[in-house]
Coordinates of C-alpha atoms and ligand atoms in Angstrom, one line a residue:
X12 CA 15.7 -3.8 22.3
X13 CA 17.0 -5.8 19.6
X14 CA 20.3 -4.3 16.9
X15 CA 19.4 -4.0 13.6
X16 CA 21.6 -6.5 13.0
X17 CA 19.8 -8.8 15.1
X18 CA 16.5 -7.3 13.6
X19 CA 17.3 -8.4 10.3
X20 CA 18.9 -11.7 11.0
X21 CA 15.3 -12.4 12.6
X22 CA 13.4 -11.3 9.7
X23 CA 15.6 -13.2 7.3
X24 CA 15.5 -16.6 9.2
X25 CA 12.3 -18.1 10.0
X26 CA 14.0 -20.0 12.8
X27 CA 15.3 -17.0 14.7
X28 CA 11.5 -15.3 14.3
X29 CA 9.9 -19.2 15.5
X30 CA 11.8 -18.7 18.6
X31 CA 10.9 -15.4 19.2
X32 CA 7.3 -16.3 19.3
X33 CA 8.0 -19.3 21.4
X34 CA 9.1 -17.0 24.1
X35 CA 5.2 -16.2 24.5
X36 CA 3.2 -18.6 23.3
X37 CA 3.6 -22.5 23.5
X38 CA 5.5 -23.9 21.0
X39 CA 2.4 -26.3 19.4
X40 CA 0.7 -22.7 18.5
X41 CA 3.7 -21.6 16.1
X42 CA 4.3 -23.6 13.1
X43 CA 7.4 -23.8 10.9
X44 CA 7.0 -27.7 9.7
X45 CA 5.9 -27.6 5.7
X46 CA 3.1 -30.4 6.6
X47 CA 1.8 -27.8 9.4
X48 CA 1.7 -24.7 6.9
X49 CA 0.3 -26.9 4.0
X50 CA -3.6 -26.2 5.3
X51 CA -2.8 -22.2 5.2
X52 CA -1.3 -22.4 2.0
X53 CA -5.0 -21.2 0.2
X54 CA -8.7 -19.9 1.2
X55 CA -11.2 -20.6 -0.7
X56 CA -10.0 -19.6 -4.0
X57 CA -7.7 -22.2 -4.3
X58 CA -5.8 -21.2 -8.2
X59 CA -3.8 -19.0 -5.5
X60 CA -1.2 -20.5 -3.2
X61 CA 1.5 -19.8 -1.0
X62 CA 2.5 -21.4 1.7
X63 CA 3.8 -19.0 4.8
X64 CA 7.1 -18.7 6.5
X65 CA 5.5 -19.4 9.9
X66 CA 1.5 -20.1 11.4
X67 CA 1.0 -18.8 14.7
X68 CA -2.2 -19.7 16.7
X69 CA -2.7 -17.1 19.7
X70 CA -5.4 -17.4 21.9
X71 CA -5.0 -14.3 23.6
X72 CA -5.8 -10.6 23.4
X73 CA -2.3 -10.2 25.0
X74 CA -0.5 -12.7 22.7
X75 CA -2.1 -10.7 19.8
X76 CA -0.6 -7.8 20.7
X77 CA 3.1 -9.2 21.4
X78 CA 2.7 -10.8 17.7
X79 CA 1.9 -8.1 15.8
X80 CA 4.4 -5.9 18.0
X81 CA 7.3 -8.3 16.6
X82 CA 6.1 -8.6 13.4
X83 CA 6.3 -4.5 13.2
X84 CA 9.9 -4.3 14.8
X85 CA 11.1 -6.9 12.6
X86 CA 9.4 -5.8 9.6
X87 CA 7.8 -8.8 8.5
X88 CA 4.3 -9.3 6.8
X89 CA 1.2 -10.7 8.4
X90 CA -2.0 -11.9 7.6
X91 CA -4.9 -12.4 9.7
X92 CA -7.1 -15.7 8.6
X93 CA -10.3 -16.6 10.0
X94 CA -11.9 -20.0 8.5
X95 CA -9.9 -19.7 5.4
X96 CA -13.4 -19.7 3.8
X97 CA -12.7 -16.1 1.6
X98 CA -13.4 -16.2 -2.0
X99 CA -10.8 -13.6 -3.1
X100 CA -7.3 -14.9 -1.9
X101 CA -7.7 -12.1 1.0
X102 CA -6.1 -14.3 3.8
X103 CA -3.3 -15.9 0.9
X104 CA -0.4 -16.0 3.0
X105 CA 2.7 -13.9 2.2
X106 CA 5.8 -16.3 1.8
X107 CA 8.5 -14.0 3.7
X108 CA 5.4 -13.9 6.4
X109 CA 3.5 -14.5 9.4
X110 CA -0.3 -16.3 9.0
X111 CA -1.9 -15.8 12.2
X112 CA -5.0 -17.5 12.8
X113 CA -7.8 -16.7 14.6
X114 CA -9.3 -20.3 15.1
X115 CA -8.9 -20.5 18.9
X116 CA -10.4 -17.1 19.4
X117 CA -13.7 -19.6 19.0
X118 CA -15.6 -17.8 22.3
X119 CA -19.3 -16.2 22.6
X120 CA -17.9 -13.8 25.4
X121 CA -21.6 -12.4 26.2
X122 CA -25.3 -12.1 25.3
X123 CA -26.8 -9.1 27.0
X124 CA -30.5 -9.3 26.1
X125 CA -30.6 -5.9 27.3
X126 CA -29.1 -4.3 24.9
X127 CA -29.8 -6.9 22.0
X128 CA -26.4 -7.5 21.4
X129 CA -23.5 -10.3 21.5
X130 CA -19.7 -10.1 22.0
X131 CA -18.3 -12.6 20.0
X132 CA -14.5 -13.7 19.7
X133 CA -13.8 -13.1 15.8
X134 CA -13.1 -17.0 15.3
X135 CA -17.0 -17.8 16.4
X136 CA -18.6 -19.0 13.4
X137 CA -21.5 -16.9 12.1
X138 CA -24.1 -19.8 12.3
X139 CA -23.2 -20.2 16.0
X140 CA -24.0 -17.0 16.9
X141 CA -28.1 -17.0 15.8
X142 CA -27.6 -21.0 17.2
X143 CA -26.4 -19.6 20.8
X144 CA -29.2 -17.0 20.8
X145 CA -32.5 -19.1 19.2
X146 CA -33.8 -19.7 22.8
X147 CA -34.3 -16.0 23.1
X148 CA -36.3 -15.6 20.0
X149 CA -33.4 -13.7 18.8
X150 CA -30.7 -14.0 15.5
X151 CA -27.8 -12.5 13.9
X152 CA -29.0 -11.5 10.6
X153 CA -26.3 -11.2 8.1
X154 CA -26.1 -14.9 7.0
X155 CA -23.2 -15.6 4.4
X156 CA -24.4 -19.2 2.6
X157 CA -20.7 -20.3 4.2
X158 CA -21.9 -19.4 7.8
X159 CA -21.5 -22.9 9.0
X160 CA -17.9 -22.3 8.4
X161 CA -16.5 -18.9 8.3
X162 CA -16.0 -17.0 11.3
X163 CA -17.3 -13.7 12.7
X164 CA -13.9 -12.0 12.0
X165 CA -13.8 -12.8 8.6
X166 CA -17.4 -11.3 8.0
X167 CA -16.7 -8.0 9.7
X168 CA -13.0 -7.9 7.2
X169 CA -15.3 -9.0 4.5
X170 CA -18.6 -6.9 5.0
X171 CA -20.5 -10.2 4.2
X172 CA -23.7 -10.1 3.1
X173 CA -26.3 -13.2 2.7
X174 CA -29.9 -14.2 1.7
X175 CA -31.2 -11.7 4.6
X176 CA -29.3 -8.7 4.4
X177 CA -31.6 -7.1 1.4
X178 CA -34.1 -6.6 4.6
X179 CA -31.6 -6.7 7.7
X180 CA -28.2 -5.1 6.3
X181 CA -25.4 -6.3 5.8
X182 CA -22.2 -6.8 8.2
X183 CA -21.8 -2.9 8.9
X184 CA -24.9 -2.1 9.8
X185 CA -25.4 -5.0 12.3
X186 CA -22.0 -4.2 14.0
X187 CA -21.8 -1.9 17.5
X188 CA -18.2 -2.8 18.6
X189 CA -14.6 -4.0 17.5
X190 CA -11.6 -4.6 19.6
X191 CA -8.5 -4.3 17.3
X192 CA -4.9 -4.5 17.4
X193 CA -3.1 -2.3 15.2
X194 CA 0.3 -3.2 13.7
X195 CA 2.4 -1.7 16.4
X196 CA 0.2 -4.0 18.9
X197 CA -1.9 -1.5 20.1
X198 CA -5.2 -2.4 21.3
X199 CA -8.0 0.0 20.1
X200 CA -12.1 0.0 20.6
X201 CA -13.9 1.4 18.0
X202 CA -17.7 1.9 18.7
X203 CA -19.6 1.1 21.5
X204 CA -23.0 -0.2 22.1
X205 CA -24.8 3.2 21.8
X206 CA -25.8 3.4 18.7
X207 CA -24.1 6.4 17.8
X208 CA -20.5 7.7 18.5
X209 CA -18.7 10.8 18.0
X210 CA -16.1 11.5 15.3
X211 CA -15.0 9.6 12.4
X212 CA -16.9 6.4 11.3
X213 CA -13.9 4.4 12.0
X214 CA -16.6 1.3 12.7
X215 CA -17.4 1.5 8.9
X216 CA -13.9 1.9 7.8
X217 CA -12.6 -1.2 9.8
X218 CA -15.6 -3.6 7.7
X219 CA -15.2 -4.7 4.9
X220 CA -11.0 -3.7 5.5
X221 CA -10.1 -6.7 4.4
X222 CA -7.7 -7.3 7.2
X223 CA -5.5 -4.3 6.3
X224 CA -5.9 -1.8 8.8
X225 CA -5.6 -4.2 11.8
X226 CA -6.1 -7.4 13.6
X227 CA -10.0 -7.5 14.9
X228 CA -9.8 -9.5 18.5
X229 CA -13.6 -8.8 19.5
X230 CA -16.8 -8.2 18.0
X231 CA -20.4 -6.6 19.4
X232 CA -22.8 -7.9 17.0
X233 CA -26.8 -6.4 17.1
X234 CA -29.6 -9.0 17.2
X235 CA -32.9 -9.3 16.0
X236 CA -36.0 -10.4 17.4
X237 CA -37.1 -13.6 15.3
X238 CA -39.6 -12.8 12.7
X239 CA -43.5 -14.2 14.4
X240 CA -44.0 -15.4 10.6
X241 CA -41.8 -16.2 7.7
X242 CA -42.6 -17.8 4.4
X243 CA -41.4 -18.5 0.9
X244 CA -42.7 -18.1 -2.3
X245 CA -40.6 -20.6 -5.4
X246 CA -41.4 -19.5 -8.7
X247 CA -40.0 -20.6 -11.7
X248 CA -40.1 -18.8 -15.2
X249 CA -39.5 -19.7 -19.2
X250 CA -36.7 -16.9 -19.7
X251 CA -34.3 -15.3 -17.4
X252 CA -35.5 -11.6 -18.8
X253 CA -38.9 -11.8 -17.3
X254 CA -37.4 -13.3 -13.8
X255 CA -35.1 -10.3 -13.9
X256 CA -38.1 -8.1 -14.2
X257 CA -39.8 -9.3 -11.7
X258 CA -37.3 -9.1 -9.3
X259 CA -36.9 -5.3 -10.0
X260 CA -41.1 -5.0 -10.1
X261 CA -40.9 -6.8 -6.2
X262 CA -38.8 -3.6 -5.5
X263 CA -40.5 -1.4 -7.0
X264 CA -43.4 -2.0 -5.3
X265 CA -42.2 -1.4 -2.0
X266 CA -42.3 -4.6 -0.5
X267 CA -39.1 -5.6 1.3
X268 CA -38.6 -8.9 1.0
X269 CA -36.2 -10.8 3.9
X270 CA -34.8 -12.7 1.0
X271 CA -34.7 -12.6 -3.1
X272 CA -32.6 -14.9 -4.3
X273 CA -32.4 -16.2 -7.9
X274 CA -31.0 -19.3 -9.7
X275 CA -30.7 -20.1 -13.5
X276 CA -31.2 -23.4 -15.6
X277 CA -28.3 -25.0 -14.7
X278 CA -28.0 -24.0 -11.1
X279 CA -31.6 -25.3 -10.4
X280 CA -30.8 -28.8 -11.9
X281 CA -27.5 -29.0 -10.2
X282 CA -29.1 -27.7 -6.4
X283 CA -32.3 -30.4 -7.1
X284 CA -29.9 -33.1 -7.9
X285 CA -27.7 -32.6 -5.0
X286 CA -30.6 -31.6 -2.3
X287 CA -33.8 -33.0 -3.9
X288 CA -35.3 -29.7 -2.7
X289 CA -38.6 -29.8 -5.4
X290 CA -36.8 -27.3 -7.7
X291 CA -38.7 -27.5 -11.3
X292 CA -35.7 -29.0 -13.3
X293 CA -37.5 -27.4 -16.2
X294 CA -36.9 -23.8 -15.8
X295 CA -35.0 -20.9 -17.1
X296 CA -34.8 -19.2 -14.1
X297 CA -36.2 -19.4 -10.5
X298 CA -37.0 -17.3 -7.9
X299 CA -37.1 -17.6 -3.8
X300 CA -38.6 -15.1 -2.4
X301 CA -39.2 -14.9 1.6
X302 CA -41.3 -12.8 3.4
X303 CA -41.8 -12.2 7.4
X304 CA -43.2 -10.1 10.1
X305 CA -46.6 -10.7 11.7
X306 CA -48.6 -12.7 10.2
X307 CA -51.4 -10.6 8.6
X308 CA -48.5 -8.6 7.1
X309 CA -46.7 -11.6 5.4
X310 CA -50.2 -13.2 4.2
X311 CA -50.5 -9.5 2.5
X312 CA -47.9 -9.5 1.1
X313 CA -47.6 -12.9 -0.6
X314 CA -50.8 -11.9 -2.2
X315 CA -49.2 -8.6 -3.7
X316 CA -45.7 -11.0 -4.5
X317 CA -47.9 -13.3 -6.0
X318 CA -49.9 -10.9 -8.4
X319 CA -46.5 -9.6 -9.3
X320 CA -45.0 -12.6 -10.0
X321 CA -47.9 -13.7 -12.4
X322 CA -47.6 -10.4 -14.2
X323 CA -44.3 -10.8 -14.9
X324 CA -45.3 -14.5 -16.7
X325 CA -44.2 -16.6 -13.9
X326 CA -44.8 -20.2 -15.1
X327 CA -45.7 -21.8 -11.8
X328 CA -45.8 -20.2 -8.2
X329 CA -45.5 -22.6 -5.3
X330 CA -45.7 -21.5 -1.4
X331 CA -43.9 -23.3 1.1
X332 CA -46.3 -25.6 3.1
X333 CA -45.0 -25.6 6.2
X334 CA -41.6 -25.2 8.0
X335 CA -40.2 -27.9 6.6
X336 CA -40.7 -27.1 3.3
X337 CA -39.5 -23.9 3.7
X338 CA -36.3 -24.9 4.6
X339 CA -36.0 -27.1 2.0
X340 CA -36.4 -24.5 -0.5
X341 CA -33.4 -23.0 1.0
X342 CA -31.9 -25.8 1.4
X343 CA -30.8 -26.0 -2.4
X344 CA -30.1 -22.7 -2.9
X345 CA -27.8 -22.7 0.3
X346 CA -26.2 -25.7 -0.9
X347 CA -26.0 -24.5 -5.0
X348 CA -22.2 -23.6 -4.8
X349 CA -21.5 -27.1 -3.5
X350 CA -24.1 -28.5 -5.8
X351 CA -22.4 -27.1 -8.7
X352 CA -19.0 -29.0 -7.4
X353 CA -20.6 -31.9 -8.3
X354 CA -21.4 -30.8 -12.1
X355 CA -17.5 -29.5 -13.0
X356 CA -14.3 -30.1 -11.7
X357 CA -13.4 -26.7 -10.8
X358 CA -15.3 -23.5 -10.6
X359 CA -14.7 -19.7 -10.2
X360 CA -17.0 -18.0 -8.3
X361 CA -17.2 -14.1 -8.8
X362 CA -18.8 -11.6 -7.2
X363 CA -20.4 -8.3 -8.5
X364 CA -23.0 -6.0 -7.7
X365 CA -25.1 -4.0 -10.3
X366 CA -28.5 -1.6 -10.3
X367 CA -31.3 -4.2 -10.3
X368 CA -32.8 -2.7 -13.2
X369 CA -30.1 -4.0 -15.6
X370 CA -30.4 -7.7 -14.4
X371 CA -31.7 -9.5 -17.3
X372 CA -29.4 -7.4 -19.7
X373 CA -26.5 -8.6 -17.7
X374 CA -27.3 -12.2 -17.5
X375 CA -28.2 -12.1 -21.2
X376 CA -24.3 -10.8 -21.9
X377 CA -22.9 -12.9 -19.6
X378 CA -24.1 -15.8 -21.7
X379 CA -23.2 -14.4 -24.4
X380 CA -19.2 -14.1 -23.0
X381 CA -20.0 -18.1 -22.0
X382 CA -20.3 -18.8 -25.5
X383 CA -17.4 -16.6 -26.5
X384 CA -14.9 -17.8 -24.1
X385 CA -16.4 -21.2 -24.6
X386 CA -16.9 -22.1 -20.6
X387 CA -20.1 -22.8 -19.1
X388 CA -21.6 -20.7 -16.4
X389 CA -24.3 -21.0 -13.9
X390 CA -25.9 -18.0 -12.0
X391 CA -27.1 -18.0 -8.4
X392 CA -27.2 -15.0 -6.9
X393 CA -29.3 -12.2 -3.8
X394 CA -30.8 -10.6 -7.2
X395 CA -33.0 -8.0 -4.7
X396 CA -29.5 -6.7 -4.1
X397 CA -28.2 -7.1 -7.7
X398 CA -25.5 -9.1 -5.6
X399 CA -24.5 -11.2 -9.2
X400 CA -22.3 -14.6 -8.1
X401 CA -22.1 -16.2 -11.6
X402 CA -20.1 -19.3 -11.8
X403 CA -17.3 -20.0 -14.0
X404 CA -17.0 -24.0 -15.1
X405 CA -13.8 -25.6 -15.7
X406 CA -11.0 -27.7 -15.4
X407 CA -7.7 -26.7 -13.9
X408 CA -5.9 -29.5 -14.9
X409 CA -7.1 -28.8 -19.5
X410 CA -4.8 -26.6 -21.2
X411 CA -5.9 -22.8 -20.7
X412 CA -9.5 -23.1 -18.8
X413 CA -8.0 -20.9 -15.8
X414 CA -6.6 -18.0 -17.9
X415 CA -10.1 -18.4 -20.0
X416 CA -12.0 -18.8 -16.5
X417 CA -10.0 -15.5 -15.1
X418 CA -10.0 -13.3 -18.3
X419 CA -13.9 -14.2 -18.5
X420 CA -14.2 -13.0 -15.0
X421 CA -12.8 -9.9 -15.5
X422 CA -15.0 -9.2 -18.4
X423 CA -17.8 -9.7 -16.0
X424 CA -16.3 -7.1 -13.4
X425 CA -16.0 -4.9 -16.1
X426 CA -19.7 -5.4 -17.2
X427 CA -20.8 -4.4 -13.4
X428 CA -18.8 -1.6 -13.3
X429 CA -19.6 -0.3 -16.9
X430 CA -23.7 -0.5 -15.8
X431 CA -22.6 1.4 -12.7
X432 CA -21.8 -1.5 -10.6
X433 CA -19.0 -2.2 -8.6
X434 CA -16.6 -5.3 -8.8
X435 CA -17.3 -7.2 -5.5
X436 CA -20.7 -7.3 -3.6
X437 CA -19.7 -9.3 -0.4
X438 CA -16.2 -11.3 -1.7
X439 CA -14.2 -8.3 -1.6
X440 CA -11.5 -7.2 -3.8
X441 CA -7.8 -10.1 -2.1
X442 CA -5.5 -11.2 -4.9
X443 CA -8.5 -11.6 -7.4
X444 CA -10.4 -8.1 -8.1
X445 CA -6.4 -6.1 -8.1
X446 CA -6.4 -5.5 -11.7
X447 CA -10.4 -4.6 -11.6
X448 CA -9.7 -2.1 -8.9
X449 CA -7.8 -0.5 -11.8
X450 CA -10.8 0.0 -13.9
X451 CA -12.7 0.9 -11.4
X452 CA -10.6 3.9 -9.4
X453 CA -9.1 6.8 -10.4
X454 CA -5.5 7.2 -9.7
X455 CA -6.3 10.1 -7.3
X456 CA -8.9 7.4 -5.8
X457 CA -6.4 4.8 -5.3
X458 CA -3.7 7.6 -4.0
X459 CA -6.7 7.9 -0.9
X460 CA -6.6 4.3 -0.6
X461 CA -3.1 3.7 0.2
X462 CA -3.4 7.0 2.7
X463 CA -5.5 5.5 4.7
X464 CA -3.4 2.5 4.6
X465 CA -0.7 4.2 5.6
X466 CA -2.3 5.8 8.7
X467 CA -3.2 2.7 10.1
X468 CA -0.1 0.4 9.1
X469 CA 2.9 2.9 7.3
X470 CA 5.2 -0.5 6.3
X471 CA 2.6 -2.0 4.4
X472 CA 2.6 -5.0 6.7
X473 CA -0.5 -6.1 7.3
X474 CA -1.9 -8.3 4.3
X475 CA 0.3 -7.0 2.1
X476 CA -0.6 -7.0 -2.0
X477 CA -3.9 -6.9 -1.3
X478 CA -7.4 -5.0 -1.7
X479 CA -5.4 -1.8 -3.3
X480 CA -3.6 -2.1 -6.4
X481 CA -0.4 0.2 -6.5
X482 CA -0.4 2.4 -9.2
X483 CA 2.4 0.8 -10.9
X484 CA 0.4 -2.6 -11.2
X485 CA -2.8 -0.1 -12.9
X486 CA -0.4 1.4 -14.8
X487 CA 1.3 -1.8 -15.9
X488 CA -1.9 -3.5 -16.2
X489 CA -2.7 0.0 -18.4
X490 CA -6.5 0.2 -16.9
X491 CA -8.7 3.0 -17.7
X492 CA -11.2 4.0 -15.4
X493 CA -14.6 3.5 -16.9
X494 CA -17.3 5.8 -16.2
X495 CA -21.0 4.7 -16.4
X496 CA -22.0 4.4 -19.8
X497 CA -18.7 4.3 -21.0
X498 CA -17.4 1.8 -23.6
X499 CA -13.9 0.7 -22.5
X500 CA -13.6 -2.6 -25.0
X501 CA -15.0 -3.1 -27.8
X502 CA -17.2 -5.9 -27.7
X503 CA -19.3 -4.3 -24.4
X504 CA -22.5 -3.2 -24.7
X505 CA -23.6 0.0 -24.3
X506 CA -26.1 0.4 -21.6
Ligands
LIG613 C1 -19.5 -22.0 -0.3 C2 -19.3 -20.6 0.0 C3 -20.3 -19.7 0.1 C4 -20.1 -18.4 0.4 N1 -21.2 -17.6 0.5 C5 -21.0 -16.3 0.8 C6 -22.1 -15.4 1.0 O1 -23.3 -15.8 0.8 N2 -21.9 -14.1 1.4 C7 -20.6 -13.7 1.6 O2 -20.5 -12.5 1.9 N3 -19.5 -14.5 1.4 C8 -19.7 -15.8 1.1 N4 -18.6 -16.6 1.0 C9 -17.3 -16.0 1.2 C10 -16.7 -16.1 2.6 O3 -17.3 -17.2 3.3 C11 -16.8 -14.8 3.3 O4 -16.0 -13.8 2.7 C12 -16.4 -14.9 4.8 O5 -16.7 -13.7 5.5 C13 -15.0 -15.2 5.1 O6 -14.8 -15.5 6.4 P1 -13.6 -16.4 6.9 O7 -13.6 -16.5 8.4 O8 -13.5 -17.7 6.2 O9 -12.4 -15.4 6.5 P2 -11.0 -15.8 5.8 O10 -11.2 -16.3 4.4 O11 -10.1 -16.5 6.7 O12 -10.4 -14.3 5.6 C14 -11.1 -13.3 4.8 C15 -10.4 -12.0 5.0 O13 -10.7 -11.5 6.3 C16 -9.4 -11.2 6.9 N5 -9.6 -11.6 8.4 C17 -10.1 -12.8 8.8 N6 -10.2 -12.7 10.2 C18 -9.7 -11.5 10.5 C19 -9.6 -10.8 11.8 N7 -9.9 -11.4 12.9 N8 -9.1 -9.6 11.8 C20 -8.8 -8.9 10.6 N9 -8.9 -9.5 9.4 C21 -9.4 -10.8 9.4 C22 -8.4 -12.0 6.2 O14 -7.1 -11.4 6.3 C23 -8.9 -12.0 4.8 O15 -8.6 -10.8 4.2 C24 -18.8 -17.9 0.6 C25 -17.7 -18.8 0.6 C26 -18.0 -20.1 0.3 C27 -16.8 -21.1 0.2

């Protein structure tokens, strides 16, 4: 047992911590060189940097454990990072802290087709999980567009969502298991592959934590049988209103599809430039809409989708050929953030969910905030969820763009939450959403927040700063908390 002295001189000097770790792990998994941290210095919301006081790279449970046990005696920060691919700043480094990355934690540990399940290490990447699986007929449904890259452990922190999860769910509700460490490097299981389990819903509390409640080491995942059919319907439209409405008369008519994705003018042109996927350049807005079951049931229903699509003043339908097409459809709209790289210099991608219904109304303001903030924006988004991403143009290095780019995002937060939205649908809240949080909680709300917090981790140390605003940043910040319907700024529309 350390002094305090000695407890503070190793929180103070990164040195003194460095050796610490080196006692347990070998000294090319802790890194203290500037060059080393550089990489961790960002995710993927790069206007927010910082680099850490030390990387460490465990590769065991055990190590784990020891890490975050020092981390806790000496009272020093942490933050968990997966593939860095976040779009909210949630694995940002703290700079008097420890990064520790997951990377090596890269294992399937087992497939048991018995019980239709995986156990993943959390620094698997999603796409190899349905990969490891396909000669089983089987998948992992919840497909981020990033799921070549980002790993299982940032989905679960994350609650991802993708193209599929308006049919299959989202993170949560294809998770049975996690293996955590808490701060005081206590290893906990939470859930088990029974469906149900007694008590608190501590699964559900754990996604979609955003690293702040503790260190996930393991992961049971569900799978699902593959589809025996799948298809995709493209359609494109003359004004983004009556794709909107179509989207919401889909739902409404009870089909489910296993994907309803939508892209405006500008995406489309920059997804069929990049990918050459047979977009119609053309339109104000398309749809994707996939479909799958058996195969009388998905011939059905691309009848109905069809017949609704055309009442809503589609201008053209087209149905994937074959297999190939039908990937190729996807193709661009998987590839539309990176297609729209291509079109500006920088970009800010947000993130906001709202009832389906008040799509069109939502897109329609949005361009009008474009034009009043004088940025372009492109919209790509899972519009059967009302999961919005719009994109933000502009250029980092001309005077003012970012503080235009981030105050223009916040109006759009506050648009979601206004229409009875929320301000992140899959992103989560990191660095970016703190101030929206604000708007969107109730002090007494936010109070709960940090009392969970403070269960799990009572020094604030794991990623620290992030996900719950303290109440001295709302009241700095000098948010009200809108309620539905209300009109917090002027120049929003009353819905
Ligand atoms: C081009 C692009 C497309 C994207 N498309 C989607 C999309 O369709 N849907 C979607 O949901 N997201 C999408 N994202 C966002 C991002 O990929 C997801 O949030 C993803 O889940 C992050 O995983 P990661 O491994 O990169 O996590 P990181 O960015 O490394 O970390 C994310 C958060 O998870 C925490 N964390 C990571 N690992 C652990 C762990 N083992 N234990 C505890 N906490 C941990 C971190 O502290 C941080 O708070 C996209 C991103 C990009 C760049």
């Amino acid at each position: 047992m350390n002094t305090a002295a000695e407890n503070t001189a190793l929180t103070s000097d990164p040195g003194l911590l460095a050796k610490a770790f080196c006692s347990f792990l070998p000294s090319d998994a802790v890194l203290t060189e500037e060059e080393d941290l550089r990489p961790y210095e960002c995710d993927g919301l790069s206007a927010y940097r910082c680099l850490p006081m030390i990387v460490v790279l465990p590769d065991t449970t055990d190590q784990v454990c020891q890490i975050l046990r020092l981390c806790s005696e000496h009272n020093t920060p942490i933050v968990a990072r997966g593939a860095g691919t976040g779009l909210s700043g949630g694995s940002l480094p703290a700079s008097d802290g420890v990064l520790l990355s997951l990377a090596k934690f890269n294992r399937i540990l087992d497939i048991d087709l018995n019980n239709r399940c995986a156990t993943v290490q959390p620094g698997v990447r999603n796409l190899a999980v349905s990969e490891a699986v396909e000669p089983y007929e089987l998948f992992y449904a919840p497909d981020p567009s990033s799921q070549i890259a980002c790993s299982i452990g940032g989905n679960i922190a994350e609650n991802s969502g993708g193209v599929h999860c308006l049919k299959y769910g989202l993170t949560v509700h294809n998770l049975l298991e996690v293996k955590v460490v808490t701060i005081d490097g206590e290893l906990l299981t939470i859930g088990s592959k029974a469906l149900d389990n007694p008590g608190y819903d501590l699964l559900a509390l754990m996604t979609g934590s955003e690293g702040m409640l503790g260190v996930i080491v393991e992961a049971t995942l569900k799978l699902l049988p593959k589809p025996e059919s799948a298809q995709v319907v493209m359609a494109s439209f003359d004004t983004v209103k009556d794709a909107g409405d179509a989207v919401a008369g889909i739902i409404a008519s009870g089909i489910i599809p296993a994907g309803l994705e939508m892209m405006d003018s500008p995406a489309i042109r920059a997804a069929e430039d990049f990918v050459h996927a047979g977009y119609p350049r053309d339109a104000a807005a398309m749809l994707l809409c996939e479909l799958d079951g058996i195969a009388p049931e998905v011939e059905e229903q691309i009848e109905q989708v069809c017949k609704l699509l055309k009442a809503h003043n589609t201008a053209q339908v087209r149905i994937a050929q074959d297999a190939q097409e039908r990937a190729r459809f996807w193709a661009g709209r998987k590839a539309s953030f990176a297609s729209v790289g291509r079109i500006s210099p920088d970009y800010y991608c947000m993130d906001g969910t709202i009832p389906r219904k008040h799509l069109a109304r939502v897109l329609a303001r949005i361009s009008e905030l474009s034009e009043q903030f004088d940025l372009r924006v492109t919209n790509v988004f899972h519009a059967g969820d009302g999961n919005l991403h719009p994109l933000i143009l502009y250029d980092a290095n001309a005077s003012d763009q970012l503080e235009r780019a981030e105050a223009f995002g916040s109006k759009i937060s506050e648009l979601c939450i206004e229409v009875g939205g929320t301000i992140t649908g899959e992103h989560g809240v990191g660095m970016e959403k703190l101030d929206q949080m604000c708007v969107q909680f109730r002090t007494g709300e936010l109070a709960q927040f940090h009392a969970v917090k403070a269960a799990f981790d009572p020094e604030g140390l794991l990623n620290p700063g992030k996900a719950v605003p303290t109440l001295h940043r709302c009241a700095e910040f000098g948010a009200m908390h809108v309620h539905v319907g209300q009109v917090p700024y002027p120049e929003l529309p009353r819905f």
